[in-house]
Short mmCIF file of C-alpha atoms and ligand atoms in Angstrom, two decimals:
data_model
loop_
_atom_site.label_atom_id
_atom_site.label_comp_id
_atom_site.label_asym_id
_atom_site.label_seq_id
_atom_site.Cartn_x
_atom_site.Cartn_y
_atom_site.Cartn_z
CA UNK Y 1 0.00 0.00 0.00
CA UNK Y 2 0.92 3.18 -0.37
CA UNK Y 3 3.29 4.94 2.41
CA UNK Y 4 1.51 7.93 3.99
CA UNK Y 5 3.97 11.00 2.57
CA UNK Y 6 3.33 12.53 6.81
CA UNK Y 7 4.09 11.46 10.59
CA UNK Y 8 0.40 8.96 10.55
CA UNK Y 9 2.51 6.44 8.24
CA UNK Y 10 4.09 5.21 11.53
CA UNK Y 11 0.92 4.69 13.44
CA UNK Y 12 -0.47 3.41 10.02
CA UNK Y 13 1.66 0.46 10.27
CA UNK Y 14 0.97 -0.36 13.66
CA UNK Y 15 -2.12 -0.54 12.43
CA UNK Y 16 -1.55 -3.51 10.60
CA UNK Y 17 -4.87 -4.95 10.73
CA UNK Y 18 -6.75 -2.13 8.96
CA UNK Y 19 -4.01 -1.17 6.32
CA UNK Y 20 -2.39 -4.91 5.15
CA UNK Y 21 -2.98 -5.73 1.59
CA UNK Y 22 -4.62 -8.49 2.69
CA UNK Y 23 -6.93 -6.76 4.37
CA UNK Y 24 -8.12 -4.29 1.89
CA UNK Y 25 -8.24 -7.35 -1.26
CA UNK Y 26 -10.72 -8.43 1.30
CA UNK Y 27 -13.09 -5.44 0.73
CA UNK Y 28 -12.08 -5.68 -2.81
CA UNK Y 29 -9.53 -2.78 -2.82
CA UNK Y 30 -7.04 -3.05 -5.55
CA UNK Y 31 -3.13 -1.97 -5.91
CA UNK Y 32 -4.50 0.95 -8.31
CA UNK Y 33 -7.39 2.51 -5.60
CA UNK Y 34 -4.59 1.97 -2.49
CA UNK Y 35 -2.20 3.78 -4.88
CA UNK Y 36 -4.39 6.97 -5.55
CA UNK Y 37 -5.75 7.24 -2.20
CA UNK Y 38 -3.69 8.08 1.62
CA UNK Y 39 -5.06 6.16 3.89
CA UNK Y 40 -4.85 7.14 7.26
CA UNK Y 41 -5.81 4.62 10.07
CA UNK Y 42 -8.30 5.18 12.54
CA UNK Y 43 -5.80 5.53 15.98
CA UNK Y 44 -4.03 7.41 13.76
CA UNK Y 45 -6.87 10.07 13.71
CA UNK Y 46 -8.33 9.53 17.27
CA UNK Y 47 -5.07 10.26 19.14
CA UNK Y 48 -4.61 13.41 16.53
CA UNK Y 49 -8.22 14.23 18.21
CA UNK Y 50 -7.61 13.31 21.46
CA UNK Y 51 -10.00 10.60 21.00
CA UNK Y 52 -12.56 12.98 19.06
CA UNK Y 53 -12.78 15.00 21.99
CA UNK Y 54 -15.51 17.40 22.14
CA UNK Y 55 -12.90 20.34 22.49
CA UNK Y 56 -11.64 19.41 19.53
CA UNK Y 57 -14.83 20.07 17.65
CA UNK Y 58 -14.62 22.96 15.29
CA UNK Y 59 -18.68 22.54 13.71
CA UNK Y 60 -20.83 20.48 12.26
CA UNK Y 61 -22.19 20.89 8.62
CA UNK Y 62 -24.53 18.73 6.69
CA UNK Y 63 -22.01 16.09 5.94
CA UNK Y 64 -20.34 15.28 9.60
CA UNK Y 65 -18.92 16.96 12.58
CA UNK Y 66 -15.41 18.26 12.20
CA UNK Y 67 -12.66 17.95 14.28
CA UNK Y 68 -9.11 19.27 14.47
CA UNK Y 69 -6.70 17.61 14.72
CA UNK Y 70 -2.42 17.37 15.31
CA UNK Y 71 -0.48 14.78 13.79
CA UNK Y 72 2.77 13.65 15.54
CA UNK Y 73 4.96 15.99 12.96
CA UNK Y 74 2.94 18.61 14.36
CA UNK Y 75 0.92 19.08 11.05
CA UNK Y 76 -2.96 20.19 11.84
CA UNK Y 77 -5.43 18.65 10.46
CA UNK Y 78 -9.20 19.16 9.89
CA UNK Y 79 -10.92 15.73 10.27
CA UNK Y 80 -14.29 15.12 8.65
CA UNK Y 81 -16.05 12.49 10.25
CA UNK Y 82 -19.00 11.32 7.57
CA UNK Y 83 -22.47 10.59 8.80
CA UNK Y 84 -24.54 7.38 8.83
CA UNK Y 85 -26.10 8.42 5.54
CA UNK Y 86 -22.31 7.82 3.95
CA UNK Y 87 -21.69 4.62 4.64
CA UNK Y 88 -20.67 3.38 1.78
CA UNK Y 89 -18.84 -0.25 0.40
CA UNK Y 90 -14.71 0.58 1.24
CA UNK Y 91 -14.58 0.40 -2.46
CA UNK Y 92 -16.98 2.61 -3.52
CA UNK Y 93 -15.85 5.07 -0.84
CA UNK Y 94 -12.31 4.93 -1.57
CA UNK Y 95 -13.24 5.09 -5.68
CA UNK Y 96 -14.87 8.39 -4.95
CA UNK Y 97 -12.12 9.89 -2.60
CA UNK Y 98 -10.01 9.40 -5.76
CA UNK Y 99 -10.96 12.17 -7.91
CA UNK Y 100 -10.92 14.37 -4.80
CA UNK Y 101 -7.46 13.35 -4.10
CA UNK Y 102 -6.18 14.17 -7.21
CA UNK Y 103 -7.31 17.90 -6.47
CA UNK Y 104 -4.70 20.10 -5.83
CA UNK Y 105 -5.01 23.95 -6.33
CA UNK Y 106 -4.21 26.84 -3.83
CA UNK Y 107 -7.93 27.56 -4.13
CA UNK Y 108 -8.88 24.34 -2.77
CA UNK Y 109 -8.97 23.12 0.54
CA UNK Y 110 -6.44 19.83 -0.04
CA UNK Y 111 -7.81 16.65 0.86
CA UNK Y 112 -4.63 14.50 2.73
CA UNK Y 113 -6.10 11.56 3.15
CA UNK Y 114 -8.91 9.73 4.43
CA UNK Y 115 -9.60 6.55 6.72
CA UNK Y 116 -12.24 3.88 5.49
CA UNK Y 117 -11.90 1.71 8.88
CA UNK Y 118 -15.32 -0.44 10.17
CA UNK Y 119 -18.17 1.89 9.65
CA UNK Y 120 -16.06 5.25 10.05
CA UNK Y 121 -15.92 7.11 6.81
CA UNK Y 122 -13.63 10.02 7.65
CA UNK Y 123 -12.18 12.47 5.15
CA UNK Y 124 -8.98 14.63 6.59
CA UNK Y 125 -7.92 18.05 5.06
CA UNK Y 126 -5.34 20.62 5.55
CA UNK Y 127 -6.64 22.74 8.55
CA UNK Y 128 -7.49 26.21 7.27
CA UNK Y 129 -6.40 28.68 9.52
CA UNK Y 130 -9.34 31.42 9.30
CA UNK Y 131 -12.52 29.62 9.63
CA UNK Y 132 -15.58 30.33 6.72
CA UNK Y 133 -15.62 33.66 5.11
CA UNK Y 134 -19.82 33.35 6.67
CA UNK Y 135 -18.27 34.29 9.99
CA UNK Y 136 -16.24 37.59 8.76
CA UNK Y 137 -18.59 38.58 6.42
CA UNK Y 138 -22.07 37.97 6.47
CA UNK Y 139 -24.74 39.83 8.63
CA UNK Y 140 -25.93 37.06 10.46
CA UNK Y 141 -26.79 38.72 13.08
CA UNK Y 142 -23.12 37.41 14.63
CA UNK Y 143 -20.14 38.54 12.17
CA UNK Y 144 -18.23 36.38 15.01
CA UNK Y 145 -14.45 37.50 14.02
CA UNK Y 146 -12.46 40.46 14.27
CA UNK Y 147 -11.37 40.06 11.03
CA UNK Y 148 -12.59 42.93 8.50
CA UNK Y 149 -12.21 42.64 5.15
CA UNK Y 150 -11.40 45.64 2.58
CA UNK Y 151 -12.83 46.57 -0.89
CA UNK Y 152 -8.77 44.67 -2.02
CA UNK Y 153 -9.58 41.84 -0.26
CA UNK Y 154 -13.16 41.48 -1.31
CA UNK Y 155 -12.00 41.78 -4.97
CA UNK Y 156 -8.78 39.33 -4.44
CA UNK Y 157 -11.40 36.60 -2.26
CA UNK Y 158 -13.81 36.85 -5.65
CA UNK Y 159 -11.41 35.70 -8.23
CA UNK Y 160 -9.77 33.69 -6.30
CA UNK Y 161 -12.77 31.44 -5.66
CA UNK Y 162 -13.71 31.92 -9.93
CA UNK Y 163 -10.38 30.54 -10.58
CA UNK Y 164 -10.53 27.58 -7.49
CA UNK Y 165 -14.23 26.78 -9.35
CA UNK Y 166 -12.58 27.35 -13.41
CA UNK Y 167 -9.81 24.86 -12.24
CA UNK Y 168 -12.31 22.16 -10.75
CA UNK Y 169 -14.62 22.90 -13.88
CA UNK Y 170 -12.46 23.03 -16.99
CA UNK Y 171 -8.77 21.44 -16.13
CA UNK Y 172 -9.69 18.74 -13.67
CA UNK Y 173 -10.39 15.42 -15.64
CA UNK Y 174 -12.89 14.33 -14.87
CA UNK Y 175 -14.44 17.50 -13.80
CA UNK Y 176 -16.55 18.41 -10.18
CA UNK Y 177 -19.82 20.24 -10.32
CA UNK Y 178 -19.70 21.35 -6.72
CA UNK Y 179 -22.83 21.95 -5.77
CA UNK Y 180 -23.11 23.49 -2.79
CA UNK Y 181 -20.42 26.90 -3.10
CA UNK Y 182 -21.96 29.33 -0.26
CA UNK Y 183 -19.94 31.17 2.40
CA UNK Y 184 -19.88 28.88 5.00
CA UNK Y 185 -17.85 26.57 2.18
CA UNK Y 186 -15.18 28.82 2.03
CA UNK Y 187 -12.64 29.08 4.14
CA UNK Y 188 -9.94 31.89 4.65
CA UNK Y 189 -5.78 30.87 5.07
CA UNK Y 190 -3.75 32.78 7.24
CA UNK Y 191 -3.48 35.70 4.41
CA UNK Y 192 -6.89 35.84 4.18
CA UNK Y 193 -6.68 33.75 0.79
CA UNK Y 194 -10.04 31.60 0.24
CA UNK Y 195 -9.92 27.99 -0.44
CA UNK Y 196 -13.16 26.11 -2.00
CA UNK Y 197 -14.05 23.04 0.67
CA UNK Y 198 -16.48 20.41 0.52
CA UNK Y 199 -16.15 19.68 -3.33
CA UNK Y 200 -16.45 16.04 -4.47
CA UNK Y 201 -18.41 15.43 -1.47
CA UNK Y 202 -21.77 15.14 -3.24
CA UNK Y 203 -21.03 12.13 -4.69
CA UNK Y 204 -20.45 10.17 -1.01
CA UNK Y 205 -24.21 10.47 -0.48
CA UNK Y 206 -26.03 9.72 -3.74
CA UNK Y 207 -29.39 8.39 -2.81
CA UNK Y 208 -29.93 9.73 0.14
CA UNK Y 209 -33.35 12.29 -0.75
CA UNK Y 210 -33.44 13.21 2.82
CA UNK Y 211 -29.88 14.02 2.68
CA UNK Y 212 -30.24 16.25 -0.20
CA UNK Y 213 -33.47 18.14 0.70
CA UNK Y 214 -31.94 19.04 3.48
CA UNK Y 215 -29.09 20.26 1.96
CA UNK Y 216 -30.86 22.14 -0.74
CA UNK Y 217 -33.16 23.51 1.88
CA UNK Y 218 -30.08 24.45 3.78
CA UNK Y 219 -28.47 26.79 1.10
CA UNK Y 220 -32.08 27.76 -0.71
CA UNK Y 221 -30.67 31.05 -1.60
CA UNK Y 222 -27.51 30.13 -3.44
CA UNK Y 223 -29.28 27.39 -5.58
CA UNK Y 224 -29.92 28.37 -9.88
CA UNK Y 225 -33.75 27.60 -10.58
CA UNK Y 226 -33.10 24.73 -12.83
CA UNK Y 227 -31.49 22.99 -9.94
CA UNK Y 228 -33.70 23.71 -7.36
CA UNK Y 229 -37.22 23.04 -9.47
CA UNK Y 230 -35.83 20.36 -12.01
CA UNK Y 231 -32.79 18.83 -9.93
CA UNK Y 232 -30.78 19.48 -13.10
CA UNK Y 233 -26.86 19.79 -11.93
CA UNK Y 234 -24.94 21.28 -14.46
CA UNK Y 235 -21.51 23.71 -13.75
CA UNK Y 236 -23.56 26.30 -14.45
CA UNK Y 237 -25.80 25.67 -11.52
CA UNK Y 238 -22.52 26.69 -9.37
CA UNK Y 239 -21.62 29.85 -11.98
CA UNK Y 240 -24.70 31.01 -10.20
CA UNK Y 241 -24.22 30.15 -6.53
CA UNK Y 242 -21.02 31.75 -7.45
CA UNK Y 243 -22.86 35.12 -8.53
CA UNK Y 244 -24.91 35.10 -5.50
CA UNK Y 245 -21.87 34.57 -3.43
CA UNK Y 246 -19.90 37.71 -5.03
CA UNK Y 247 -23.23 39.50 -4.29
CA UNK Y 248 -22.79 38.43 -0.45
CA UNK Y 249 -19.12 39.62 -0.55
CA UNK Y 250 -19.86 42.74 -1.92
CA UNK Y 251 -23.22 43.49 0.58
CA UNK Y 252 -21.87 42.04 3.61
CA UNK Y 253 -25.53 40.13 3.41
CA UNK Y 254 -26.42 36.75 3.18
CA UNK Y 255 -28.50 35.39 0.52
CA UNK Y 256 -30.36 32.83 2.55
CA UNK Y 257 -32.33 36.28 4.48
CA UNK Y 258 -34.94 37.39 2.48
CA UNK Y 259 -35.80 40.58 4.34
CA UNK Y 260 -33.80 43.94 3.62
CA UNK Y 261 -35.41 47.64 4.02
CA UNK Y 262 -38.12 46.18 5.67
CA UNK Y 263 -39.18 43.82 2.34
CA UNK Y 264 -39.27 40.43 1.56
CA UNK Y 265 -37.04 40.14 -1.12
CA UNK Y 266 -33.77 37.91 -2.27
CA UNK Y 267 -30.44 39.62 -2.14
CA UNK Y 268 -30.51 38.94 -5.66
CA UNK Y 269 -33.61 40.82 -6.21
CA UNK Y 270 -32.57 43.90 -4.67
CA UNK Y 271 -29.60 43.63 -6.09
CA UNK Y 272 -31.23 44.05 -9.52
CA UNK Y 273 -33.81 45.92 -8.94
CA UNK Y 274 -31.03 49.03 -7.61
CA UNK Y 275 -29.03 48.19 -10.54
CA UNK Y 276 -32.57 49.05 -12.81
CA UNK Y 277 -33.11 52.05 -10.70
CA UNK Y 278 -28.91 53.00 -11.30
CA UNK Y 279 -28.13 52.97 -7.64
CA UNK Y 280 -26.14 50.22 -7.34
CA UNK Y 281 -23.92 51.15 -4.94
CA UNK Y 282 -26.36 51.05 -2.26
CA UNK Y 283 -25.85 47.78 -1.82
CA UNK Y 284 -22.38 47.93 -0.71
CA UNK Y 285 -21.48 46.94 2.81
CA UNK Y 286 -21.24 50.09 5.26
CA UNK Y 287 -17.99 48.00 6.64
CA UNK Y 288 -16.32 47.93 3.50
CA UNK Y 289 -14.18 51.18 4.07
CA UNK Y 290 -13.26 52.84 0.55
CA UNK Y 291 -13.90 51.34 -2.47
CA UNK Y 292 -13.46 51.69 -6.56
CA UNK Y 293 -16.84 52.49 -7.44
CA UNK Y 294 -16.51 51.62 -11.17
CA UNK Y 295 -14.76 47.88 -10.12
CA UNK Y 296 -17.20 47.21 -7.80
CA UNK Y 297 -20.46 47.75 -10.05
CA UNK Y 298 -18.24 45.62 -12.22
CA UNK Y 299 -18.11 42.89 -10.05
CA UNK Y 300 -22.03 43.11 -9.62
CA UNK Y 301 -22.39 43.00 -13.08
CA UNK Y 302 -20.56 39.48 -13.53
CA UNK Y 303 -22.77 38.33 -10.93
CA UNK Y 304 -25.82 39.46 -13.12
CA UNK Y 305 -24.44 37.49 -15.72
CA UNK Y 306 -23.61 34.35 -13.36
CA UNK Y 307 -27.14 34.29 -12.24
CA UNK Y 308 -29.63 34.35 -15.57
CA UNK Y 309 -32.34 32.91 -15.35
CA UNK Y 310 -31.30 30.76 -18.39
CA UNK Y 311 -28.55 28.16 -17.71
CA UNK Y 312 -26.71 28.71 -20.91
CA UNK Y 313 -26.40 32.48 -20.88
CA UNK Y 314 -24.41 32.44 -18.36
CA UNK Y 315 -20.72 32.54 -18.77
CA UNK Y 316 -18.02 30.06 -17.71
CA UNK Y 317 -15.55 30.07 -14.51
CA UNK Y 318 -12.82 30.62 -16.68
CA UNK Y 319 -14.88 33.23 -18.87
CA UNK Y 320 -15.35 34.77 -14.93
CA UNK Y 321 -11.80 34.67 -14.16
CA UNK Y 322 -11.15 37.06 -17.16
CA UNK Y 323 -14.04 39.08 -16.22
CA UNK Y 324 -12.75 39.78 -13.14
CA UNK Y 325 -9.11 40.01 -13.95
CA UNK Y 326 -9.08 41.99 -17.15
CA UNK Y 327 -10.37 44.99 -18.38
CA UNK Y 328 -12.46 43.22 -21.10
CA UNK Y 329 -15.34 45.32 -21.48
CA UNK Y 330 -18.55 43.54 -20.17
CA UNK Y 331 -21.75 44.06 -22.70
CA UNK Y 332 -24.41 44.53 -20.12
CA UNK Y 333 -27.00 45.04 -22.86
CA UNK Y 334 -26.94 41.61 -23.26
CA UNK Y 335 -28.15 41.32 -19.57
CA UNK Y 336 -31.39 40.02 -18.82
CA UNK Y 337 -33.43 39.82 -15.75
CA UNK Y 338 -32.17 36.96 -12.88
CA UNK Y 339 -33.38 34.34 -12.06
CA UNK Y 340 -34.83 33.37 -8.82
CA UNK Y 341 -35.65 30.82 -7.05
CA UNK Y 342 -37.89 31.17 -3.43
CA UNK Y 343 -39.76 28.83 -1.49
CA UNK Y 344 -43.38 30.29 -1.29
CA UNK Y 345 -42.97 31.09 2.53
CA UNK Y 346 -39.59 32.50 2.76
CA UNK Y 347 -36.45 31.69 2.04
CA UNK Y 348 -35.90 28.93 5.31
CA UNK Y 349 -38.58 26.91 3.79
CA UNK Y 350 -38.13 23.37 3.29
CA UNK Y 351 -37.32 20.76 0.14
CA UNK Y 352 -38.02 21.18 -3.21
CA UNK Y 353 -41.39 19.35 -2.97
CA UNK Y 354 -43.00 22.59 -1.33
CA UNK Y 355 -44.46 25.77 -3.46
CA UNK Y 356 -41.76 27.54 -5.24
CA UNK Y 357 -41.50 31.12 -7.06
CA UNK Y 358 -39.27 31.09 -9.55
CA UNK Y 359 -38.04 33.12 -12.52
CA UNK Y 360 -36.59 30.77 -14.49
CA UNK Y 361 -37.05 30.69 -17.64
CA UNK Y 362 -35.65 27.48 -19.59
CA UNK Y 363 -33.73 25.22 -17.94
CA UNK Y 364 -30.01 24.19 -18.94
CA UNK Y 365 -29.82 22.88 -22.06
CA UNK Y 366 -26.22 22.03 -23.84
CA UNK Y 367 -26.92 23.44 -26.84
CA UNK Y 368 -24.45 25.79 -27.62
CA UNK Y 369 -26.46 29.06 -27.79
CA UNK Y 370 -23.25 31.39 -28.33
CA UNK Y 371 -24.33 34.44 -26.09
CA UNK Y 372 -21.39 36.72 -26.00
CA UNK Y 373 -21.34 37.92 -22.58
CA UNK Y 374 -17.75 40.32 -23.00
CA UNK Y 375 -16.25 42.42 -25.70
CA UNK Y 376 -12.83 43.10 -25.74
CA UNK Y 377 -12.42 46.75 -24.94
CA UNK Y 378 -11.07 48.74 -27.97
CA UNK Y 379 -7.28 49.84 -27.02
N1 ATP C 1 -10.26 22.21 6.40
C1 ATP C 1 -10.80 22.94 7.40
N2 ATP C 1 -10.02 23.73 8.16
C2 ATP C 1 -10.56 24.47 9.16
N3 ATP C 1 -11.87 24.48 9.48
C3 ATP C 1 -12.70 23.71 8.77
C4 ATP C 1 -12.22 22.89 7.69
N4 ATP C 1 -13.28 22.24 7.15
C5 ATP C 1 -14.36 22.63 7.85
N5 ATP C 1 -14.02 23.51 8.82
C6 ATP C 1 -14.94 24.15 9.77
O1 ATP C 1 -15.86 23.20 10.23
C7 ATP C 1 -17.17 23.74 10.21
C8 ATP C 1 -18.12 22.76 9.56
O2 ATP C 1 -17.74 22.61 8.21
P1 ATP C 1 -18.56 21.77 7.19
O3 ATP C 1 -17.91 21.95 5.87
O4 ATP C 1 -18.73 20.38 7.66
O5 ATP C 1 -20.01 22.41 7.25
P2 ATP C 1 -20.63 23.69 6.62
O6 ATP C 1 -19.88 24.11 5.41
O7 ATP C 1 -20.77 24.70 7.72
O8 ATP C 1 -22.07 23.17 6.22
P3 ATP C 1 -22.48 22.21 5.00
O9 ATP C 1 -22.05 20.83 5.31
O10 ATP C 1 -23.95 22.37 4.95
O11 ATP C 1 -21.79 22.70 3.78
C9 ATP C 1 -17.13 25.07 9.50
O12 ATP C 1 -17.40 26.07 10.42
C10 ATP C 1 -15.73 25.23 9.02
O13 ATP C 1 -15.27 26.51 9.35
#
């Protein structure tokens, strides 16, 4: 099997039981899968934990409860310990930790290794220093950390996130549709760079409808209408969590509260409806210090685009990353109303079998409609 490349590979081989060849050809695990994937035994993870002490907890999100953790070289470690609704054959486990593995970006949180041991299914990740960019930015009635984040910083977190999402898109083979990009999945280094978490992780609960409904219900404001209403999950449906997301960076507000000014309305909504009235600015956060008026209407613009209502008019993470890193000029006469997608009641309200107000207007189709959404600006 394959030697862990940090300080578990010792305890790993104490281990013998759980890590021998033998062992795995008895759940079926080839050479190949053992070769692709760091295993990383189950002591190995409870004395980085202290026994998954409670202390160690650092939150629980719809897949586990988290945990950090210290190896013996004195690497930290974020330890993702599945629930019940991931357990999973070793095999096919360990086949879908593959693609994740072979992730490796400085925009995404990097998967180390994992441990597929009895019934524990437990993913571990580099530990990110700065917790979710939720608890620094959003008005959530609790921005819980002293960090504050400037008009630069905004801007730098944006495209670093497009180009995290354009790698896992367009140059990992074979690509991740996320799924779930919101706030509270990105999390901040020590310089305040983001890194994308949770991707790939989808796939470890596949037919679990409870699972999912929750999760959609969970992060109602991010999702694109054709996702939410038709369950169709195309990268497109994350160019528009993305959009919503640059939205939240920009306001300071999260998308998942529906009431601003005293109305009931999606940050998205307002968003567009100050941009129709020409006062976009108003939506900037009051926290964000100074700011380049004319780059951050840009940015709101590219998250017009990222959210139309129709899948395929909406541009690519790479086709983003230029947006946001060039001064191609942006067209926004091709711009056409959002689209939106609300649970009857509010926002909070639950799966997608309830009432739903939407704008959408066709859903993603892969015909290739070329929509130019940029010009390049005459020089
Ligand atoms: N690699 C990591 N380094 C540091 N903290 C992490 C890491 N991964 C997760 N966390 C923290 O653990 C908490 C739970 O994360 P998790 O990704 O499980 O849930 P979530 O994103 O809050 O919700 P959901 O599962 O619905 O996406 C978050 O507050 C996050 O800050």
């Amino acid at each position: 099997m394959k030697c862990c490349c940090f300080g578990a590979a010792a305890a790993d081989r104490e281990d013998g039981a759980a890590t021998s060849s033998r062992a795995w050809a008895h759940h079926g695990v080839d050479g190949d899968l053992l070769r692709d994937v760091n295993h990383i035994s189950y002591n190995t993870l409870r004395s980085a934990t202290d026994d998954f002490d409670f202390r160690k907890k650092i939150g629980r999100g719809g897949f586990g409860t988290v945990y950090k953790g210290t190896l013996r070289d004195g690497r930290e470690i974020a330890v993702k310990a599945l629930s019940v609704h991931s357990k999973q054959g070793v095999r096919e486990f360990l086949n879908e930790i593959r693609a994740m593995a072979k992730v490796k970006h400085p925009n995404l949180v990097e998967l180390i290794g994992c441990c597929a041991q009895g019934s524990n299914r437990i993913l571990v990740y580099e530990f990110v220093e700065n917790n979710s960019l939720d608890h620094c930015l959003l008005d959530l009635g609790s921005r819980s950390s002293n960090i504050r984040l400037n008009w630069g910083k905004r801007a730098a977190i944006c495209l670093e996130i497009a180009r995290g999402l354009a790698y896992l898109h367009e140059e990992l083979v074979p690509h991740i549709v996320h799924r779930d990009i919101k706030a509270s999945n990105i999390l901040l280094d020590r310089e305040l760079n983001p890194k994308i978490g949770d991707f790939g992780l989808a796939k470890l609960f596949p037919d679990d409808i409870t699972h999912i409904s929750t999760r959609i219900a969970g992060t109602t404001g991010y999702l694109a209408p054709e996702y939410a209403l038709g369950g169709q999950l195309t990268k497109k449906a994350d160019v528009y969590s993305f959009g919503i997301l640059v939205l939240e960076i920009i306001s300071g507000r999260s998308s998942s509260r529906a009431s601003w000014g005293g109305t009931q309305k999606l940050l998205l909504e307002q968003a567009w409806q100050l941009y129709e009235e020409g006062s976009l600015l108003e939506l900037v956060d009051t926290e964000m210090g100074e700011f380049d008026e004319e780059a951050v209407v840009r940015h709101m613009k590219v998250a017009f685009f990222c959210t139309q209502a129709t899948a395929n008019r909406r541009p690519s993470m790479s086709q983003v990353v230029e947006m946001l890193s060039t001064s191609i000029r942006l067209n926004d006469k091709l711009l056409t109303a959002p689209g939106f997608f609300q649970d009857s009641d509010g926002v909070s309200a639950g799966g997608p079998s309830v009432n739903k107000r939407s704008t959408a207007q066709s859903s993603d189709n892969h015909s290739s409609v070329p929509v130019t959404i940029t010009e390049v600006a005459p020089r």
